[in-house]
């Protein structure tokens, strides 16, 4: 098989940059809205991890699928979901993607192949595997990207689903976003291997360890794994090593992580790094950067306004749609 | 009409639905060459091939979750869980995933999934292969639970379950597999989910049962008739949603109610039906509601102990007779 073409045009690279910025600004708006009590429930922000979602989703085609996690806003934005309806859902408003029934942890847009975030750690891994089985049943060449955190890899669902996908060579790319911490438990105290990708050997599938804060490295690896899946050669396991900048959720005011470690990872900011790469290629001028930032800020402002002014759901909605 | 077994009726339903709709696929352990632990899927691998009869490793949580994902893309998976006891392993994909999808995602998503599983005691399988967990799943909004007792109902309800756009738990009591009865042939119609069946008309007492105990309740009614008690037997067929209309109408006529449920007594479907009758037609009752259930104990293996624990025709008949003042 030919080597996958991972060369991205300047425009495509600028789109990756814009998408990462949009995720970060969206999450900043979520945090600010939580402070203003516009977000009632929990919300798990993706700040610091933007390169992972954007690098993976940029390797997918429009009719491919993805599944997400409780920390899923970044995946939705990288997939091109509407930030207005996303924020409205997080605010619990009638105009949200789930009419306010899902909240932050359950945003879906099936029309864009986004099969849903999942409030259960590891819950989406078998579902992604099943979507890949669905692609096989309909004899399509579609691929499913399955996001989960390092914590999910200690769940039985991770093992069961990857084994199922491997024995049937299903078209799925398993993407572990290793941000090194569960709520308060560090990776080393919960996990018996040094790298999640090492576990791929147990299923005889390729495992890739990737600098998850390098969007181009993530993209290049994703292209290879997606191509393998699409060709019928089966799943891969990608481990994007990354870090979340904020505590586990907006409800967790104490951060159990060592401040030095947090500072160290902030210095590896995926957005600043990619900006530097673009500048070194002369692909991003100061004026262009300002224009992109301004456009992103306008989208977020519009989203906040839309969500804030959206109606609350009618109480009767609570009784609707129990059965299809 | 020709008579076939409950197992054969299920197989006919699966085969007819798989022929009718290429999105219907079977998923489970040992369902291929072996034909399933109780032989229900025998021959279907040869007929439909390994892409439609998906043999799985022993990983119930994983493959039920996989079936949920496939159903999101429009497939109609019918999953076999070898014993109902193993449903403990699939609670997350069914309760937290399948049952919520349409409610949360609205018109964007449906989960047309069937999970088939053999329940119940009577064959000395012991405490982890004899349980009845219907109430757990009837307790979950978004799931449907059916538990047919006759071969004809098994076929008709299986067809309805496969065509339903919601996740359906299909309970097959293991004592029922060899039982025989008249079953309509090819092209027969689905039987609507959520509709009880009056198995026997009567005027003195209503006996409610389902699954294996529906057969025992009919035998109890035969015995009661010898003593001059005319019992009505309602086979619920579906446990979620409950057909309370049929139950209420019957209790209004008979004024007496016995509920037979093989599950443990506490927190079960029998309690739910009973309290709904109290809520709706308390003033029609001529006496207390009687329940015949397994006491709150696991199901023991020894046949002697098992029979000491499980409800049966004699206990159902005794409860009805006592209620009618015969003892």
Coordinates of C-alpha atoms in Angstrom, one line a residue, chain A:
Chain A
X1 CA 0.0 0.0 0.0
X2 CA 1.2 3.5 -0.8
X3 CA 2.4 5.7 2.0
X4 CA -0.5 7.9 3.2
X5 CA -0.3 11.5 2.0
X6 CA -0.1 13.5 5.2
X7 CA 0.9 16.8 3.5
X8 CA -1.5 19.4 4.4
X9 CA -1.9 22.6 2.3
X10 CA -1.4 26.0 4.0
X11 CA -5.1 26.5 4.1
X12 CA -5.7 23.1 5.7
X13 CA -3.1 23.9 8.3
X14 CA -4.6 27.3 9.1
X15 CA -8.0 25.5 9.5
X16 CA -6.4 23.2 12.1
X17 CA -5.1 26.2 13.9
X18 CA -8.5 28.0 13.7
X19 CA -10.2 24.9 15.0
X20 CA -7.9 24.5 18.0
X21 CA -8.4 28.2 18.8
X22 CA -12.2 27.8 18.6
X23 CA -12.1 24.9 21.0
X24 CA -10.0 26.9 23.5
X25 CA -12.2 30.0 23.3
X26 CA -15.3 27.9 23.6
X27 CA -14.0 26.3 26.8
X28 CA -13.0 29.6 28.2
X29 CA -16.6 30.7 27.5
X30 CA -17.9 27.6 29.3
X31 CA -15.7 28.4 32.4
X32 CA -16.9 32.0 32.4
X33 CA -20.5 30.9 32.0
X34 CA -20.1 28.5 34.9
X35 CA -18.9 31.5 37.0
X36 CA -22.1 33.4 35.9
X37 CA -24.2 30.3 36.8
X38 CA -25.4 29.9 33.3
X39 CA -24.0 26.4 33.3
X40 CA -25.8 24.5 36.1
X41 CA -24.3 21.0 35.8
X42 CA -20.7 19.7 35.5
X43 CA -18.6 20.5 32.5
X44 CA -15.2 19.0 31.7
X45 CA -13.0 21.3 29.6
X46 CA -10.6 20.3 26.9
X47 CA -8.1 23.2 27.3
X48 CA -4.6 21.9 26.6
X49 CA -5.7 18.9 24.6
X50 CA -6.9 20.7 21.5
X51 CA -4.3 19.1 19.1
X52 CA -5.7 15.6 19.8
X53 CA -9.3 16.2 18.6
X54 CA -8.2 18.4 15.7
X55 CA -5.4 16.1 14.5
X56 CA -7.7 13.1 14.6
X57 CA -10.8 14.6 13.1
X58 CA -8.8 16.2 10.2
X59 CA -8.0 12.7 9.1
X60 CA -11.7 11.7 8.7
X61 CA -14.0 12.1 5.8
X62 CA -17.4 13.8 6.0
X63 CA -19.3 10.5 6.2
X64 CA -17.1 8.9 8.8
X65 CA -18.2 8.5 12.4
X66 CA -16.8 9.4 15.9
X67 CA -17.8 8.7 19.5
X68 CA -16.7 10.9 22.3
X69 CA -16.4 11.2 26.1
X70 CA -17.5 13.2 29.1
X71 CA -14.7 15.6 28.0
X72 CA -16.1 15.9 24.6
X73 CA -16.5 19.5 23.6
X74 CA -13.2 19.5 21.6
X75 CA -14.3 16.5 19.6
X76 CA -17.6 18.1 18.6
X77 CA -15.9 21.4 17.5
X78 CA -13.1 19.6 15.6
X79 CA -15.9 17.7 13.8
X80 CA -17.6 21.0 12.9
X81 CA -20.6 21.0 15.1
X82 CA -22.4 24.3 15.7
X83 CA -20.9 26.0 18.8
X84 CA -24.2 27.9 19.3
X85 CA -26.3 24.7 19.7
X86 CA -23.5 23.1 21.7
X87 CA -23.4 25.9 24.3
X88 CA -27.2 26.0 24.4
X89 CA -27.1 22.3 25.3
X90 CA -24.6 23.0 28.0
X91 CA -26.9 25.7 29.3
X92 CA -29.8 23.2 29.3
X93 CA -31.8 25.2 26.7
X94 CA -34.4 24.1 24.3
X95 CA -32.3 25.0 21.3
X96 CA -29.4 22.7 22.3
X97 CA -28.4 19.6 20.4
X98 CA -30.5 17.4 22.8
X99 CA -33.1 20.0 23.7
X100 CA -31.4 20.3 27.1
X101 CA -31.8 16.6 27.9
X102 CA -28.1 15.7 27.6
X103 CA -26.1 18.6 29.0
X104 CA -22.3 18.9 28.6
X105 CA -21.7 15.1 28.6
X106 CA -24.1 14.1 25.9
X107 CA -23.8 16.2 22.8
X108 CA -24.5 14.4 19.5
X109 CA -25.0 15.3 15.9
X110 CA -25.7 12.1 14.0
X111 CA -26.1 14.1 10.8
X112 CA -22.4 14.9 11.0
X113 CA -21.4 11.4 12.1
X114 CA -21.0 12.5 15.7
X115 CA -22.7 9.5 17.5
X116 CA -22.5 11.0 20.9
X117 CA -20.5 11.8 23.9
X118 CA -20.8 9.4 26.8
X119 CA -21.2 10.1 30.5
X120 CA -19.9 6.6 31.4
X121 CA -16.1 6.2 31.3
X122 CA -15.4 3.5 28.6
X123 CA -19.1 3.4 27.6
X124 CA -18.5 4.6 24.1
X125 CA -15.8 2.1 23.2
X126 CA -18.1 -0.8 22.5
X127 CA -20.6 1.6 20.8
X128 CA -17.9 2.8 18.4
X129 CA -17.0 -0.9 17.7
X130 CA -20.6 -1.5 16.9
X131 CA -20.8 1.4 14.6
X132 CA -17.9 -0.1 12.8
X133 CA -19.8 -3.4 12.6
X134 CA -22.7 -1.4 11.2
X135 CA -20.4 0.0 8.5
X136 CA -19.4 -3.6 7.7
X137 CA -23.0 -4.7 7.5
X138 CA -23.9 -2.0 5.1
X139 CA -20.6 -2.8 3.2
X140 CA -19.5 0.9 3.2
X141 CA -15.9 2.1 3.5
X142 CA -16.7 4.4 6.4
X143 CA -14.4 4.5 9.5
X144 CA -15.2 5.2 13.1
X145 CA -12.8 7.2 15.4
X146 CA -13.3 6.3 19.0
X147 CA -12.1 8.8 21.7
X148 CA -11.5 7.9 25.3
X149 CA -9.2 8.8 28.2
X150 CA -6.5 6.8 29.8
X151 CA -8.8 6.0 32.7
X152 CA -11.2 4.1 30.3
X153 CA -8.4 1.7 29.4
X154 CA -8.7 0.1 32.8
X155 CA -12.3 -0.7 32.1
X156 CA -13.4 -4.1 30.9
X157 CA -15.3 -2.4 28.0
X158 CA -11.9 -1.3 26.5
X159 CA -10.5 -4.8 26.5
X160 CA -13.7 -6.4 25.3
X161 CA -14.4 -4.0 22.5
X162 CA -10.8 -3.9 21.1
X163 CA -10.7 -7.6 21.1
X164 CA -14.0 -7.8 19.3
X165 CA -12.8 -5.2 16.7
X166 CA -9.5 -6.9 16.2
X167 CA -10.9 -10.4 15.6
X168 CA -13.3 -9.1 13.0
X169 CA -10.9 -6.4 11.6
X170 CA -13.5 -3.7 12.1
X171 CA -12.9 -0.2 10.7
X172 CA -12.3 1.6 13.9
X173 CA -9.5 3.8 15.2
X174 CA -9.2 3.7 19.0
X175 CA -7.8 7.1 20.2
X176 CA -6.7 7.2 23.9
X177 CA -6.2 10.8 25.1
X178 CA -3.8 10.2 27.9
X179 CA -4.0 13.4 29.9
X180 CA -2.3 11.6 32.8
X181 CA -4.9 12.1 35.5
X182 CA -8.3 10.9 36.4
X183 CA -10.2 13.2 38.9
X184 CA -7.4 12.9 41.4
X185 CA -5.6 9.6 40.5
X186 CA -2.4 9.8 38.5
X187 CA -1.8 7.4 35.6
X188 CA 1.0 5.6 37.3
X189 CA -1.0 4.6 40.3
X190 CA -3.9 3.3 38.2
X191 CA -2.3 1.7 35.3
X192 CA 0.2 -1.3 35.1
X193 CA 1.8 -0.3 31.8
X194 CA 4.0 2.7 31.0
X195 CA 2.1 3.4 27.8
X196 CA -1.5 2.7 26.9
X197 CA -0.3 2.0 23.4
X198 CA 1.7 -1.0 24.8
X199 CA -1.7 -2.7 25.3
X200 CA -2.2 -2.9 21.5
X201 CA 0.1 -5.9 21.5
X202 CA -2.5 -7.8 23.5
X203 CA -4.9 -7.6 20.5
X204 CA -2.3 -7.9 17.7
X205 CA -3.0 -4.5 16.4
X206 CA -0.7 -1.5 15.8
X207 CA -0.1 0.8 18.8
X208 CA 1.2 4.3 18.3
X209 CA 2.6 6.6 21.0
X210 CA 2.2 10.2 19.8
X211 CA 3.0 13.6 21.2
X212 CA -0.6 14.6 21.6
X213 CA 0.3 18.3 21.8
X214 CA 1.7 18.2 18.2
X215 CA -1.2 18.5 15.9
X216 CA 0.7 17.5 12.8
X217 CA 2.1 14.4 14.5
X218 CA -1.4 13.4 15.6
X219 CA -2.8 14.1 12.1
X220 CA 0.0 12.0 10.4
X221 CA -0.6 9.0 12.7
X222 CA -4.4 9.3 12.3
X223 CA -4.1 9.3 8.5
X224 CA -2.2 6.0 8.7
X225 CA -4.6 4.4 11.1
X226 CA -7.7 5.6 9.2
X227 CA -6.2 4.3 6.0
X228 CA -5.6 0.9 7.6
X229 CA -9.1 0.8 8.9
X230 CA -10.6 1.8 5.6
X231 CA -8.6 -0.8 3.7
X232 CA -10.2 -3.5 5.9
X233 CA -7.0 -4.3 7.8
X234 CA -8.5 -3.6 11.2
X235 CA -8.2 -1.3 14.1
X236 CA -5.3 0.7 15.6
X237 CA -4.7 2.1 19.0
X238 CA -3.3 5.6 19.1
X239 CA -2.2 7.1 22.4
X240 CA -2.0 10.9 22.3
X241 CA 0.1 12.0 25.3
X242 CA -1.4 15.2 26.5
X243 CA -2.6 17.1 29.5
X244 CA -5.7 19.1 30.7
X245 CA -4.9 22.5 32.0
X246 CA -8.0 22.8 34.3
X247 CA -9.1 20.6 37.2
X248 CA -11.3 17.6 36.3
X249 CA -14.5 19.5 36.0
X250 CA -15.9 23.0 36.8
X251 CA -17.1 21.5 40.1
X252 CA -13.6 20.6 41.2
X253 CA -12.1 23.7 42.8
X254 CA -9.1 21.9 44.3
X255 CA -6.5 20.6 41.8
X256 CA -4.6 17.7 43.3
X257 CA -1.9 17.8 40.6
X258 CA 1.6 19.2 41.4
X259 CA 1.7 22.9 40.2
X260 CA 5.1 22.3 38.7
X261 CA 3.7 19.6 36.5
X262 CA 0.8 21.8 35.4
X263 CA 3.2 24.6 34.5
X264 CA 5.5 22.3 32.6
X265 CA 2.6 21.1 30.4
X266 CA 1.3 24.6 29.9
X267 CA 4.7 25.5 28.5
X268 CA 4.0 22.8 25.8
X269 CA 0.8 24.6 24.8
X270 CA -0.3 22.9 21.5
X271 CA -1.7 26.1 20.1
X272 CA 1.4 28.2 20.8
X273 CA 3.5 25.4 19.4
X274 CA 1.6 25.2 16.2
X275 CA 1.5 28.9 15.8
X276 CA 5.3 28.9 15.9
X277 CA 5.4 26.1 13.3
X278 CA 3.1 28.2 11.0
X279 CA 5.1 31.3 11.5
X280 CA 8.4 29.6 10.8
X281 CA 6.8 28.4 7.5
X282 CA 5.7 32.0 6.8
X283 CA 2.2 30.5 6.7
X284 CA 0.8 32.8 9.3
X285 CA 1.4 36.6 9.5
X286 CA 0.6 38.7 12.5
X287 CA -2.3 40.2 10.6
X288 CA -3.7 36.8 9.6
X289 CA -3.4 35.6 13.2
X290 CA -5.2 38.6 14.5
X291 CA -7.9 38.1 11.9
X292 CA -8.4 34.4 12.8
X293 CA -8.5 35.3 16.5
X294 CA -11.0 38.0 15.9
X295 CA -13.3 35.7 13.8
X296 CA -13.1 33.0 16.5
X297 CA -13.9 35.5 19.2
X298 CA -16.9 36.7 17.2
X299 CA -18.2 33.1 16.8
X300 CA -17.9 32.6 20.6
X301 CA -19.6 35.9 21.4
X302 CA -22.4 34.9 19.1
X303 CA -22.7 31.5 20.7
X304 CA -22.9 33.0 24.2
X305 CA -25.6 35.4 23.1
X306 CA -27.5 32.6 21.4
X307 CA -27.4 30.3 24.3
X308 CA -28.1 33.0 26.9
X309 CA -31.1 34.2 25.0
X310 CA -32.5 30.7 24.1
X311 CA -35.7 29.6 25.8
X312 CA -35.7 27.1 28.6
X313 CA -37.3 23.8 27.6
X314 CA -41.0 23.3 28.2
X315 CA -41.5 21.0 31.3
X316 CA -43.5 18.6 29.1
X317 CA -40.3 17.8 27.2
X318 CA -39.2 15.7 30.2
X319 CA -41.9 13.2 29.3
X320 CA -41.2 13.2 25.5
X321 CA -39.2 10.7 23.5
X322 CA -38.9 7.9 26.0
X323 CA -39.7 5.5 23.1
X324 CA -38.9 5.9 19.4

